[in-house]
Coordinates of C-alpha atoms in Angstrom, one line a residue:
M1 CA 14.8 115.3 14.3
T2 CA 13.6 117.2 17.3
A3 CA 13.4 115.2 20.5
A4 CA 9.7 116.0 20.9
L5 CA 8.3 114.4 17.9
V6 CA 5.5 111.8 18.1
A7 CA 2.5 110.2 16.5
A8 CA -0.5 107.9 17.0
G9 CA -1.2 104.1 16.9
L10 CA -3.6 101.5 18.4
G11 CA -3.3 98.2 20.3
I12 CA -2.3 96.1 23.2
I13 CA -2.7 93.3 25.8
P14 CA -0.9 92.6 29.1
G15 CA 2.6 91.5 30.1
T16 CA 5.6 93.8 30.7
A17 CA 9.3 94.4 30.9
Q18 CA 11.4 97.5 31.3
A19 CA 14.5 96.8 29.2
A20 CA 15.1 93.5 30.9
D21 CA 12.4 91.7 32.9
P22 CA 9.3 91.0 30.7
V23 CA 6.1 90.0 32.4
P24 CA 3.8 87.5 30.6
V25 CA 0.4 88.3 29.2
A26 CA -1.6 90.3 31.7
A27 CA -4.6 89.0 33.4
G28 CA -7.9 90.0 31.8
V29 CA -6.9 90.0 28.1
A30 CA -7.9 86.4 27.3
E31 CA -11.1 86.8 29.2
A32 CA -11.9 90.1 27.4
I33 CA -11.4 88.5 24.0
A34 CA -13.5 85.5 24.9
E35 CA -16.3 87.6 26.3
A36 CA -16.4 89.8 23.3
A37 CA -16.3 86.9 20.9
T38 CA -19.0 84.9 22.5
S39 CA -21.6 87.7 22.7
E40 CA -23.5 86.4 19.6
G41 CA -24.9 82.9 18.8
F42 CA -28.2 81.0 18.0
R43 CA -30.0 77.9 18.9
S44 CA -32.7 76.1 16.9
P45 CA -34.1 73.2 19.0
A46 CA -35.0 69.8 17.5
E47 CA -38.7 70.7 17.5
R48 CA -38.0 73.1 14.7
T49 CA -36.5 70.4 12.4
I50 CA -38.0 70.2 8.9
R51 CA -38.5 66.7 7.8
T52 CA -38.5 65.6 4.2
A53 CA -39.5 62.2 2.8
L54 CA -37.2 61.3 -0.1
P55 CA -38.1 59.4 -3.3
V56 CA -36.9 55.7 -3.1
A57 CA -36.0 53.5 -6.1
A58 CA -38.2 50.4 -6.7
E59 CA -35.2 48.1 -6.3
G60 CA -32.3 48.4 -3.8
S61 CA -30.3 46.3 -1.4
G62 CA -29.3 46.3 2.3
E63 CA -31.4 48.2 4.7
A64 CA -33.3 50.2 2.0
N65 CA -34.9 47.0 0.7
A66 CA -36.9 46.5 3.9
R67 CA -38.5 50.0 3.7
T68 CA -41.7 51.1 2.0
A69 CA -40.9 53.5 -0.9
A70 CA -41.8 57.1 -0.4
P71 CA -44.1 58.7 -3.0
P72 CA -42.3 60.2 -6.0
T73 CA -43.0 63.7 -4.7
A74 CA -41.1 64.6 -1.6
R75 CA -43.1 65.9 1.3
T76 CA -42.0 68.1 4.2
A77 CA -43.3 68.4 7.7
E78 CA -41.9 69.7 11.0
V79 CA -40.9 67.1 13.5
P80 CA -44.2 66.3 15.3
Q81 CA -45.2 68.0 18.5
T82 CA -46.7 65.8 21.2
G83 CA -50.0 64.3 20.0
Q84 CA -49.2 64.9 16.3
A85 CA -48.9 62.1 13.7
A86 CA -45.4 61.4 12.5
L87 CA -44.4 61.5 8.9
A88 CA -43.9 57.9 7.7
A89 CA -40.2 57.2 7.5
G90 CA -39.7 53.5 7.9
D91 CA -38.0 52.6 11.2
N92 CA -36.7 56.3 11.8
P93 CA -39.8 58.4 12.2
A94 CA -38.3 60.6 14.9
L95 CA -35.2 61.8 12.9
A96 CA -34.3 65.3 14.1
V97 CA -31.4 67.6 14.8
D98 CA -30.9 70.3 17.4
V99 CA -28.5 73.0 16.1
S100 CA -26.6 75.7 18.0
G101 CA -23.8 78.1 17.0
T102 CA -21.6 80.0 19.3
S103 CA -19.0 82.6 18.3
Y104 CA -15.4 82.2 19.5
T105 CA -13.5 84.7 17.5
A106 CA -14.5 87.9 15.5
H107 CA -15.4 85.7 12.4
G108 CA -15.5 82.2 13.9
I109 CA -18.5 79.9 14.8
E110 CA -18.4 76.8 16.9
L111 CA -21.4 74.6 15.8
T112 CA -23.0 71.8 17.8
A113 CA -25.5 69.4 16.1
L114 CA -27.4 67.0 18.4
I115 CA -28.9 64.3 16.2
T116 CA -31.8 62.1 17.3
S117 CA -32.0 59.0 15.2
A118 CA -32.6 55.2 15.2
D119 CA -29.5 53.1 14.7
F120 CA -28.9 53.8 11.0
A121 CA -26.1 55.3 8.9
L122 CA -26.5 59.0 8.4
D123 CA -24.9 61.5 6.0
V124 CA -24.5 65.0 7.5
V125 CA -24.0 68.2 5.5
I126 CA -23.2 71.5 7.2
D127 CA -24.0 74.5 5.0
W128 CA -22.2 77.6 6.6
G129 CA -24.1 80.1 4.5
D130 CA -21.1 81.5 2.7
G131 CA -20.9 79.0 -0.1
K132 CA -18.8 76.5 1.9
T133 CA -20.0 73.1 3.2
D134 CA -18.6 70.3 5.4
T135 CA -19.7 66.7 5.0
V136 CA -19.5 64.1 7.7
A137 CA -20.8 60.6 8.5
A138 CA -22.7 59.6 11.7
R139 CA -24.8 56.8 13.0
G140 CA -27.8 56.9 15.3
N141 CA -27.9 59.4 18.1
A142 CA -24.9 61.6 17.7
E143 CA -23.3 64.8 18.9
L144 CA -21.2 66.7 16.4
H145 CA -18.9 69.7 16.9
H146 CA -17.5 71.7 14.0
S147 CA -15.9 75.1 13.6
H148 CA -15.7 77.5 10.8
T149 CA -14.2 81.0 10.1
Y150 CA -15.9 83.5 7.8
D151 CA -13.9 85.8 5.6
K152 CA -16.1 88.8 6.2
S153 CA -18.3 90.2 8.9
G154 CA -22.1 89.7 8.4
E155 CA -25.1 87.5 9.0
Y156 CA -25.0 83.9 7.6
Q157 CA -27.8 81.3 7.4
V158 CA -26.3 78.1 8.8
K159 CA -28.1 74.8 8.0
V160 CA -27.5 71.2 9.0
T161 CA -29.0 68.5 6.9
V162 CA -29.1 64.9 8.1
T163 CA -30.0 62.2 5.5
D164 CA -31.1 58.6 6.3
T165 CA -30.9 56.9 2.9
A166 CA -32.1 53.6 4.3
N167 CA -35.4 55.1 5.4
A168 CA -35.6 57.7 2.7
V169 CA -35.9 60.6 5.1
Q170 CA -34.1 63.8 5.6
A171 CA -34.0 66.2 8.5
A172 CA -32.8 69.9 8.4
N173 CA -32.5 72.6 10.9
G174 CA -30.4 75.8 11.4
G175 CA -30.4 79.5 12.2
A176 CA -28.9 82.9 11.4
F177 CA -25.5 83.5 12.8
L178 CA -24.2 87.0 13.2
T179 CA -20.5 87.5 13.4
P180 CA -19.4 89.4 16.6
G181 CA -16.7 91.2 14.6
S182 CA -17.5 94.4 12.7
D183 CA -16.0 95.9 9.5
F184 CA -15.1 99.5 8.9
T185 CA -16.6 102.0 6.6
P186 CA -14.7 105.4 6.3
H187 CA -16.7 108.6 6.6
T188 CA -15.8 112.1 5.4
P189 CA -14.9 113.9 8.7
T190 CA -18.2 115.4 9.9
R191 CA -19.0 117.3 13.1
L192 CA -21.6 115.5 15.2
L193 CA -21.3 117.7 18.4
D194 CA -20.0 121.1 19.2
T195 CA -21.3 122.5 22.4
R196 CA -19.9 126.0 21.6
D197 CA -22.4 126.6 18.7
G198 CA -25.2 124.1 19.5
T199 CA -24.3 121.4 17.0
G200 CA -25.8 118.3 18.6
A201 CA -26.4 120.2 21.9
P202 CA -27.8 123.5 23.2
A203 CA -25.8 126.5 22.2
G204 CA -23.8 128.8 24.6
K205 CA -23.3 128.2 28.3
A206 CA -26.3 125.9 28.3
G207 CA -24.5 123.5 26.1
K208 CA -21.3 123.3 28.2
V209 CA -20.7 119.9 29.8
A210 CA -20.8 120.3 33.5
G211 CA -18.1 118.9 35.8
Q212 CA -18.9 115.2 36.3
G213 CA -21.6 115.6 33.6
S214 CA -22.1 113.9 30.3
A215 CA -23.0 114.9 26.7
R216 CA -25.0 112.5 24.6
V217 CA -23.9 112.2 20.9
K218 CA -26.3 110.9 18.4
V219 CA -24.5 108.6 16.0
A220 CA -26.8 106.2 14.2
G221 CA -29.1 108.0 11.8
N222 CA -27.0 111.2 12.0
A223 CA -24.7 112.5 9.1
A224 CA -25.5 109.4 7.0
V225 CA -24.3 106.9 9.7
P226 CA -26.7 103.9 9.3
A227 CA -28.8 102.3 11.9
G228 CA -27.3 99.1 13.3
V229 CA -23.8 100.7 13.7
T230 CA -21.8 98.8 16.3
A231 CA -19.0 101.2 17.0
V232 CA -17.7 104.6 15.8
A233 CA -14.4 106.3 15.3
L234 CA -14.7 109.9 16.6
N235 CA -12.2 112.6 17.0
V236 CA -13.1 114.1 20.4
T237 CA -11.8 117.6 21.4
V238 CA -12.1 119.2 24.8
T239 CA -11.7 123.0 24.8
E240 CA -12.5 126.2 26.9
T241 CA -11.0 124.4 29.9
T242 CA -10.5 126.2 33.3
D243 CA -9.2 123.3 35.3
S244 CA -7.7 119.8 34.9
G245 CA -9.8 116.8 34.1
Y246 CA -10.4 114.0 31.7
V247 CA -13.0 112.7 29.2
T248 CA -14.4 109.1 29.0
A249 CA -16.4 107.9 26.0
W250 CA -18.7 104.9 26.4
P251 CA -22.0 103.6 24.9
G252 CA -24.2 105.3 27.5
A253 CA -27.7 104.1 28.5
G254 CA -27.6 100.6 29.8
Y255 CA -23.8 100.4 30.2
D256 CA -21.6 101.2 33.2
R257 CA -19.2 104.0 32.6
P258 CA -15.7 102.5 32.6
G259 CA -13.0 103.6 35.0
T260 CA -10.6 104.4 32.1
S261 CA -10.1 107.7 30.2
N262 CA -9.8 108.7 26.6
L263 CA -8.2 112.0 26.9
N264 CA -6.7 114.3 29.7
Y265 CA -6.7 118.1 29.8
T266 CA -5.4 121.0 31.8
A267 CA -6.6 124.6 32.2
G268 CA -6.5 126.7 29.0
R269 CA -5.6 123.8 26.7
S270 CA -7.6 122.4 23.8
V271 CA -6.9 118.6 23.6
P272 CA -8.0 116.2 20.9
N273 CA -7.8 112.4 20.7
L274 CA -9.2 109.7 18.4
V275 CA -11.8 107.5 20.1
I276 CA -13.1 104.1 18.9
V277 CA -16.2 103.4 21.0
P278 CA -19.2 101.0 20.8
V279 CA -22.5 102.6 20.1
G280 CA -25.4 102.0 22.4
E281 CA -28.6 100.3 21.4
D282 CA -30.3 103.7 21.2
G283 CA -27.7 104.8 18.6
H284 CA -25.8 107.2 20.9
V285 CA -22.5 107.4 22.8
E286 CA -21.8 109.5 25.8
L287 CA -18.9 111.7 26.7
Y288 CA -18.2 112.2 30.3
N289 CA -16.4 115.2 31.8
G290 CA -14.3 113.9 34.7
G291 CA -13.1 117.4 35.7
P292 CA -14.7 119.6 38.3
Q293 CA -15.5 122.5 36.0
P294 CA -17.6 122.9 32.7
V295 CA -15.9 122.4 29.4
D296 CA -16.9 122.5 25.7
L297 CA -16.7 119.2 23.8
I298 CA -16.4 118.6 20.0
A299 CA -16.9 115.2 18.3
D300 CA -16.2 114.6 14.6
V301 CA -17.0 111.2 13.0
T302 CA -14.3 109.8 10.8
G303 CA -15.8 106.2 10.2
Y304 CA -18.0 103.5 11.7
F305 CA -18.2 99.7 12.2
T306 CA -21.0 97.5 11.1
R307 CA -21.7 93.7 10.9
A308 CA -21.7 93.8 7.2
P309 CA -19.0 93.1 4.7
A310 CA -16.9 96.3 4.3
G311 CA -13.2 97.1 5.2
G312 CA -11.1 94.8 7.4
Y313 CA -7.9 96.0 9.1
S314 CA -4.2 95.2 8.4
S315 CA -1.6 96.4 10.8
M316 CA 2.0 97.3 9.9
A317 CA 5.1 98.5 11.7
P318 CA 4.8 102.2 11.9
A319 CA 6.3 103.9 8.8
R320 CA 7.0 107.5 8.2
F321 CA 5.5 108.7 4.9
V322 CA 5.7 112.5 5.4
D323 CA 8.1 114.8 7.1
T324 CA 8.1 118.4 5.9
R325 CA 11.3 119.1 7.9
D326 CA 13.4 117.0 5.4
G327 CA 11.1 116.9 2.4
L328 CA 9.8 113.3 2.8
G329 CA 6.5 112.9 1.0
A330 CA 6.0 116.6 0.6
S331 CA 7.9 119.8 0.1
K332 CA 10.8 120.5 2.3
A333 CA 9.2 123.5 4.1
R334 CA 6.7 124.4 6.6
L335 CA 3.1 123.8 5.4
A336 CA 1.9 127.3 4.5
A337 CA -1.0 128.9 6.3
R338 CA -4.5 127.9 5.1
T339 CA -3.1 125.4 2.5
A340 CA -2.9 121.6 2.1
F341 CA -0.5 119.2 0.6
A342 CA -1.5 115.8 -1.0
T343 CA 0.5 112.7 -0.4
R344 CA 0.2 109.2 -1.7
I345 CA -0.3 106.3 0.7
G346 CA -1.9 103.4 -1.4
G347 CA 0.7 101.5 -3.5
L348 CA 3.8 102.7 -1.6
R349 CA 6.1 101.0 1.0
G350 CA 4.0 97.9 1.6
V351 CA 0.6 99.6 1.5
P352 CA -1.4 98.0 -1.3
Q353 CA -3.5 99.7 -3.9
G354 CA -7.2 99.9 -3.4
I355 CA -7.3 100.7 0.3
T356 CA -10.4 102.5 1.6
A357 CA -8.9 104.2 4.7
V358 CA -5.6 104.5 6.5
A359 CA -4.7 104.7 10.2
L360 CA -2.2 107.5 10.8
N361 CA -0.4 109.3 13.5
V362 CA -0.3 112.9 12.4
T363 CA 2.1 115.3 14.3
V364 CA 2.5 119.1 14.0
T365 CA 5.7 120.6 15.2
E366 CA 7.3 124.1 15.2
P367 CA 4.0 125.9 14.4
A368 CA 4.4 129.7 14.1
G369 CA 1.0 130.4 15.4
P370 CA -2.2 128.7 16.8
G371 CA -4.3 126.5 14.6
H372 CA -5.5 123.1 13.7
L373 CA -4.8 120.3 11.1
T374 CA -7.3 118.4 9.1
A375 CA -6.6 115.1 7.3
Y376 CA -9.0 114.1 4.6
S377 CA -9.4 112.1 1.3
G378 CA -7.2 113.2 -1.6
A379 CA -10.3 113.5 -3.7
G380 CA -12.5 115.6 -1.3
P381 CA -12.9 119.2 -0.3
V382 CA -11.6 120.4 3.0
P383 CA -14.0 119.3 5.8
T384 CA -15.1 121.6 8.5
A385 CA -13.8 119.0 11.2
S386 CA -10.3 119.0 12.6
N387 CA -7.9 116.3 13.8
L388 CA -5.7 118.2 16.1
N389 CA -5.2 121.7 17.7
F390 CA -2.0 123.5 18.5
V391 CA -0.5 126.7 20.0
P392 CA 2.7 128.4 18.8
G393 CA 5.8 126.3 19.3
Q394 CA 3.9 123.2 20.4
T395 CA 4.5 119.6 19.2
V396 CA 1.2 117.7 19.2
A397 CA 0.3 114.3 17.8
N398 CA -3.0 112.6 17.2
A399 CA -4.2 109.3 15.8
V400 CA -6.2 109.7 12.6
I401 CA -8.4 107.4 10.5
V402 CA -8.9 109.0 7.1
P403 CA -10.6 107.9 3.9
V404 CA -8.2 107.4 0.9
A405 CA -9.0 108.5 -2.6
E406 CA -9.1 106.0 -5.5
D407 CA -5.6 107.1 -6.6
G408 CA -4.3 106.2 -3.0
T409 CA -3.8 109.8 -1.8
I410 CA -4.8 111.8 1.2
K411 CA -4.5 115.5 2.0
V412 CA -3.5 117.4 5.2
F413 CA -4.7 121.0 5.6
N414 CA -3.1 123.6 7.9
G415 CA -6.0 125.6 9.3
S416 CA -3.6 128.1 11.0
W417 CA -2.9 131.5 9.7
M418 CA 0.8 130.7 10.2
P419 CA 3.0 127.9 8.8
A420 CA 3.9 124.7 10.6
H421 CA 5.8 121.4 10.0
V422 CA 3.8 118.2 9.6
V423 CA 4.8 114.6 10.1
V424 CA 2.7 111.6 9.1
D425 CA 3.3 108.0 10.2
V426 CA 1.2 105.1 8.8
V427 CA 0.3 102.4 11.4
G428 CA -2.2 100.4 9.3
Y429 CA -4.9 100.4 6.7
Y430 CA -8.5 99.2 5.8
S431 CA -9.4 97.4 2.6
K432 CA -11.9 94.9 1.3
D433 CA -9.1 92.4 1.2
S434 CA -8.1 92.8 4.8
K435 CA -9.7 90.2 6.9
A436 CA -9.4 91.4 10.5
A437 CA -12.6 92.6 12.1
F438 CA -13.0 94.8 15.2
L439 CA -14.1 93.4 18.6
P440 CA -14.6 96.1 21.2
F441 CA -14.1 95.3 24.9
T442 CA -15.4 96.9 28.0
P443 CA -12.3 99.1 28.5
F444 CA -9.9 98.1 31.2
R445 CA -6.4 99.1 32.4
T446 CA -3.4 96.8 31.6
L447 CA -0.5 98.9 32.9
D448 CA 0.1 101.8 35.2
T449 CA 3.8 102.3 36.1
R450 CA 2.7 104.5 39.1
E451 CA 1.2 101.4 40.8
E452 CA 2.6 98.0 41.6
A453 CA -0.4 96.3 39.9
Y454 CA -1.2 94.6 36.5
G455 CA 2.0 92.5 37.0
W456 CA 4.2 95.5 37.0
T457 CA 7.0 96.1 39.6
G458 CA 9.5 98.0 37.5
G459 CA 8.8 101.5 38.8
R460 CA 8.8 104.5 36.5
F461 CA 9.1 104.4 32.7
R462 CA 12.9 105.2 32.6
A463 CA 14.4 107.6 30.0
R464 CA 15.8 106.0 26.8
E465 CA 14.5 102.7 28.0
H466 CA 11.7 100.4 26.7
I467 CA 8.9 98.3 28.3
T468 CA 8.1 95.0 26.5
Q469 CA 4.6 93.5 27.0
G470 CA 3.3 90.1 26.0
F471 CA -0.1 90.7 24.5
T472 CA -1.7 87.8 22.7
P473 CA -2.6 84.7 24.8
E474 CA -2.3 81.3 23.2
A475 CA -6.1 80.9 23.1
A476 CA -6.6 84.2 21.1
T477 CA -5.8 83.3 17.5
G478 CA -5.7 85.5 14.5
V479 CA -5.0 88.8 16.4
E480 CA -4.0 91.5 14.0
A481 CA -3.8 94.5 16.3
Y482 CA -5.0 95.9 19.6
V483 CA -6.8 99.2 20.2
L484 CA -5.7 101.1 23.3
N485 CA -5.0 104.4 24.8
T486 CA -1.5 105.2 25.8
T487 CA -1.1 108.0 28.3
V488 CA 2.2 109.5 29.5
T489 CA 2.1 111.5 32.7
E490 CA 4.4 112.8 35.5
T491 CA 6.9 113.9 32.9
G492 CA 10.2 115.5 33.9
G493 CA 11.2 116.9 30.5
T494 CA 10.5 116.8 26.8
G495 CA 10.2 113.5 25.0
F496 CA 8.1 111.2 22.8
L497 CA 6.7 107.7 22.9
S498 CA 7.2 105.0 20.2
V499 CA 5.1 101.9 20.0
E500 CA 6.1 99.0 17.7
P501 CA 5.7 95.1 17.5
G502 CA 8.5 93.3 19.5
P503 CA 10.9 91.5 17.2
H504 CA 11.5 88.6 19.7
P505 CA 9.3 86.3 21.8
L506 CA 9.2 86.8 25.6
P507 CA 11.9 84.8 27.3
A508 CA 11.1 81.7 29.3
D509 CA 11.0 82.1 33.1
G510 CA 14.5 82.8 34.4
A511 CA 15.9 83.3 30.9
P512 CA 17.7 86.6 30.0
A513 CA 15.6 89.2 28.2
A514 CA 15.7 89.3 24.5
P515 CA 17.0 92.4 22.8
A516 CA 14.3 94.9 21.9
G517 CA 15.5 95.6 18.4
P518 CA 16.5 99.0 16.9
R519 CA 15.2 102.2 18.4
P520 CA 12.1 103.3 16.4
G521 CA 12.1 106.4 14.2
S522 CA 8.3 106.9 14.5
S523 CA 6.3 108.5 17.3
T524 CA 3.0 108.0 19.0
L525 CA 2.7 110.9 21.3
N526 CA 4.9 113.9 22.4
W527 CA 5.2 115.7 25.7
T528 CA 6.9 118.5 27.6
A529 CA 7.7 118.8 31.3
G530 CA 4.7 118.4 33.6
E531 CA 2.2 117.3 30.9
T532 CA -0.3 114.5 30.8
V533 CA -0.7 113.4 27.2
P534 CA -2.9 110.6 25.8
N535 CA -3.2 109.1 22.3
L536 CA -5.0 106.2 20.7
V537 CA -2.8 103.4 19.4
Q538 CA -3.7 100.7 16.9
A539 CA -0.7 98.5 17.2
G540 CA 0.1 95.1 15.8
D541 CA 1.8 92.6 18.1
G542 CA 4.0 91.0 15.4
E543 CA 4.9 87.4 15.0
H544 CA 5.4 86.8 18.7
G545 CA 2.4 88.5 20.4
V546 CA 4.7 91.2 21.9
I547 CA 4.6 95.0 21.7
T548 CA 7.4 97.3 22.8
F549 CA 7.0 100.8 24.2
W550 CA 9.9 103.3 24.1
N551 CA 10.5 106.3 26.2
Q552 CA 12.3 108.4 23.7
G553 CA 12.9 111.3 26.1
H554 CA 15.8 112.0 28.4
E555 CA 13.8 112.1 31.6
D556 CA 11.7 109.5 33.4
A557 CA 8.0 109.4 33.1
D558 CA 4.9 107.2 33.8
L559 CA 3.0 105.2 31.3
V560 CA -0.7 104.1 31.5
L561 CA -2.2 101.6 29.0
D562 CA -6.0 101.2 28.7
V563 CA -7.2 98.5 26.2
F564 CA -10.5 99.1 24.2
G565 CA -10.6 96.2 21.7
V566 CA -8.9 94.0 19.2
Y567 CA -8.8 93.4 15.5
Q568 CA -9.1 89.7 14.9
S569 CA -9.3 87.5 11.7
K570 CA -9.8 84.0 13.1

């Protein structure tokens, strides 16, 4: 294995440790999860209660005997406004319920029911709108709190029904609850923006994105991406660069541009990176050129997220499925020019059958000439989009989300006129049976080894060492993976970064550090001396809420982590 091999991933949340001194969960993660999860909710006040008079048997006992029987045909009426006559209901004419629902996780609702009633026994049924109900007993004025977790993203009609049998009256109220989490739909890689030829922008020099300028990319309603899309997976490429800079993706109008970056570039290089970014209310995202000189930008859609039942996410420890250098998953030879290989993902090595898309890190190494790679469904034609670009002799990795054919296969096409080796690592997959939904954050930085901030005092990312971070706070249940950008900079030599779940919990204060586990064989990104290299990572945090980052080079470097969101199932 060459020392410069790497691949992509996703995921993270604060805490840290270089080989020995882990830091607990970093500030801001728990708050970000809570803020993202509580963005949706509803309230239906008591005035909207629907009252129903119930039929009463001619004979009975207890409290019901003292009431006047209701007519055989049930009647309905809203709880009376001021000055309106009340529906006859024995001694409980003002029975009503105020209902509110607040989200607390990607699929979770915290419901509050405030019951107004005279002092009678009540039966309360909560219909969650997904075929499931809870039944509880109450008496008189009551405040009830209940929580529920939906299996899939979507909108659910929640209804609370309060029955006073003694007075033959029933009160019902509720509202529509929209889960904050979104499910994923894969999309055939399709170009939405290319400032070089006028796709989604003016052509020629007029289309170049000025230094400190932005390009708007239409997402919703473009290339069959539906309205109401909440986030999009884009492969963003910067090219025709004449200086150094960076690119930041964000929802655009109505949102502040974050201080984080999605990819970095230097003069003369074409740099791609996968971006998962929320879509603005106007259906667009914006790409900001943080460099001083104009550049060309390309954006290819590979999938999108909506609040409708589709594919959830399942993370896994990175696993190598293809390496053409040793014949794993493909022929033992460089992939020939202008050809593709097919490889099976679904149904192998812990990945189930029936997946809809797969999260990969794709790496090209030892290319004999310049070119690009494109990953796509095993059943489809070669798209016009690309996933990564390379020059002769370069080792480049990029995160990829690609649709999977019904037979579980994908293909990788070498768009170069010269052969190259290809490596594919699987980091997770999407399927209808996977229950984790995506919650985007306002991006923020959790680690920068160049600064004594974010709880880090360990200095540079030392060669052949690891940094262990605690990610999931106790309050954040059901976390499947984190979406972040890993960036390696100030590199002194050649190397690659590996990202994997930590096999041990963080030690208690003052306790010795736990071992990191075996050195990973997969890669997330590769670098050479003097480079700044980013890559998206979708990383699970294992059973202990911990992620480990390995510097697999022989020289020190610096590591920067920016978190963009979380996949959560509870």
